[in-house]
């Protein structure tokens, strides 16, 4: 099954890819792939969803401590 973006959404992803190409070619490649495949990034689980699914808890930092996930 292939989802199709609205043409304006696909073009916006391609424009962002063109802007990012020189600084981050990997990001540009991923954005172009998304635009071509029609995958809706808003329909994917968030990082927090995945962490919760895996049972990973992120406690708030206390005092001068810094938490890194």
XYZ file of N, CA and C in Angstrom:
207
model
N 0.841 -1.176 0.000
C 0.000 0.000 0.000
C 0.886 1.239 0.000
N 0.562 2.165 -0.830
C 1.341 3.391 -0.933
C 0.432 4.580 -0.681
N 0.861 5.422 0.219
C 0.096 6.649 0.478
C 0.641 7.755 -0.404
N -0.214 8.639 -0.778
C 0.203 9.743 -1.637
C -0.012 11.045 -0.892
N 1.051 11.845 -0.811
C 0.946 13.170 -0.214
C 0.177 14.086 -1.138
N -0.369 15.100 -0.564
C -0.881 16.213 -1.336
C 0.312 16.757 -2.127
N 0.140 17.155 -3.384
C 1.264 17.657 -4.183
C 2.021 18.816 -3.515
N 1.317 19.656 -2.795
C 1.980 20.771 -2.109
C 2.879 20.270 -0.980
N 2.425 19.220 -0.273
C 3.236 18.649 0.805
C 4.503 18.007 0.248
N 4.354 17.279 -0.852
C 5.524 16.658 -1.476
C 6.517 17.714 -1.930
N 6.016 18.774 -2.520
C 6.914 19.837 -2.986
C 7.600 20.533 -1.813
N 6.879 20.697 -0.698
C 7.486 21.306 0.493
C 8.627 20.433 1.019
N 8.441 19.099 1.023
C 9.515 18.205 1.451
C 10.714 18.301 0.506
N 10.442 18.366 -0.789
C 11.541 18.481 -1.762
C 12.281 19.819 -1.601
N 11.545 20.886 -1.343
C 12.178 22.196 -1.150
C 13.069 22.177 0.098
N 12.582 21.566 1.165
C 13.383 21.453 2.381
C 14.617 20.613 2.115
N 14.472 19.553 1.338
C 15.612 18.695 0.988
C 16.655 19.485 0.198
N 16.198 20.296 -0.738
C 17.148 21.115 -1.513
C 17.905 22.076 -0.601
N 17.203 22.671 0.359
C 17.844 23.605 1.284
C 18.857 22.895 2.190
N 18.570 21.649 2.555
C 19.421 20.915 3.503
C 20.537 20.140 2.820
N 20.502 20.012 1.513
C 21.401 19.105 0.799
C 22.885 19.368 1.059
N 23.302 20.616 1.080
C 24.732 20.899 1.252
C 25.203 20.673 2.679
N 24.366 20.992 3.654
C 24.765 20.843 5.053
C 24.533 19.439 5.586
N 23.469 18.789 5.149
C 23.146 17.456 5.664
C 22.559 16.607 4.544
N 23.429 15.984 3.730
C 22.930 15.202 2.600
C 22.066 14.010 3.016
N 22.324 13.466 4.194
C 21.512 12.338 4.659
C 20.078 12.779 4.904
N 19.911 13.917 5.553
C 18.570 14.456 5.783
C 17.880 14.730 4.457
N 18.601 15.296 3.517
C 18.026 15.584 2.206
C 17.550 14.301 1.536
N 18.356 13.241 1.614
C 17.978 11.960 1.023
C 16.699 11.421 1.666
N 16.633 11.478 2.990
C 15.453 10.974 3.705
C 14.213 11.773 3.328
N 14.329 13.081 3.273
C 13.179 13.913 2.909
C 12.698 13.633 1.490
N 13.651 13.445 0.567
C 13.266 13.113 -0.806
C 12.590 11.749 -0.872
N 13.106 10.805 -0.087
C 12.501 9.478 -0.048
C 11.074 9.551 0.498
N 10.883 10.353 1.545
C 9.533 10.537 2.085
C 8.598 11.147 1.049
N 9.095 12.155 0.346
C 8.275 12.822 -0.660
C 7.896 11.852 -1.777
N 8.831 10.978 -2.164
C 8.571 10.033 -3.244
C 7.689 8.871 -2.813
N 7.852 8.413 -1.574
C 7.108 7.232 -1.142
C 5.741 7.560 -0.570
N 5.533 8.796 -0.190
C 4.237 9.178 0.339
C 4.019 8.765 1.772
N 5.076 8.508 2.520
C 4.943 8.160 3.929
C 4.627 9.423 4.708
N 3.611 9.363 5.519
C 3.202 10.522 6.312
C 3.962 10.521 7.630
N 4.937 11.430 7.816
C 5.709 11.431 9.057
C 4.858 11.753 10.284
N 3.703 12.364 10.089
C 2.813 12.661 11.216
C 2.059 11.422 11.679
N 2.115 10.357 10.883
C 1.421 9.118 11.216
C 2.374 8.096 11.850
N 3.586 8.488 12.124
C 4.600 7.606 12.728
C 4.606 7.844 14.228
N 5.019 6.849 15.003
C 5.107 7.060 16.454
C 6.212 8.061 16.800
N 6.000 8.803 17.854
C 7.009 9.758 18.295
C 8.080 9.036 19.106
N 9.152 9.720 19.379
C 10.223 9.160 20.197
C 9.684 8.779 21.583
N 8.843 9.637 22.142
C 8.257 9.358 23.454
C 7.365 8.114 23.407
N 6.620 7.936 22.307
C 5.791 6.736 22.157
C 6.663 5.476 22.146
N 7.749 5.519 21.408
C 8.646 4.362 21.303
C 9.295 4.069 22.643
N 9.735 5.120 23.352
C 10.339 4.913 24.667
C 9.350 4.299 25.635
N 8.100 4.764 25.616
C 7.072 4.218 26.504
C 6.785 2.759 26.152
N 6.748 2.463 24.865
C 6.506 1.098 24.395
C 7.607 0.136 24.857
N 8.838 0.656 24.916
C 9.982 -0.163 25.331
C 10.190 -0.144 26.839
N 9.377 0.610 27.545
C 9.496 0.682 28.993
C 10.635 1.558 29.479
N 11.073 2.483 28.649
C 12.157 3.392 29.019
C 11.548 4.634 29.649
N 11.925 4.901 30.876
C 11.404 6.082 31.564
C 12.450 7.184 31.536
N 12.006 8.393 31.375
C 12.900 9.543 31.423
C 12.498 10.383 32.624
N 13.312 10.299 33.656
C 13.035 11.067 34.870
C 13.520 12.501 34.678
N 12.817 13.455 35.255
C 13.287 14.839 35.142
C 14.603 15.018 35.869
N 15.439 15.900 35.383
C 16.730 16.175 36.009
C 16.512 16.810 37.366
N 17.319 16.400 38.332
C 17.229 16.972 39.672
C 18.508 17.713 39.987
N 18.373 18.845 40.660
C 19.554 19.637 41.035
C 20.366 20.052 39.829
N 21.670 19.825 39.879
C 22.558 20.200 38.776
C 22.769 19.066 37.796
N 22.019 17.990 37.943
C 22.181 16.818 37.110
C 21.533 17.019 35.755
N 22.154 16.480 34.718
C 21.600 16.584 33.378
C 21.331 15.178 32.866
N 20.105 14.926 32.416
C 19.731 13.607 31.898
C 19.891 13.609 30.378
N 20.453 12.538 29.872
C 20.603 12.380 28.441
C 19.944 11.063 28.055
N 19.026 11.114 27.108
C 18.320 9.896 26.688
C 19.113 9.177 25.634
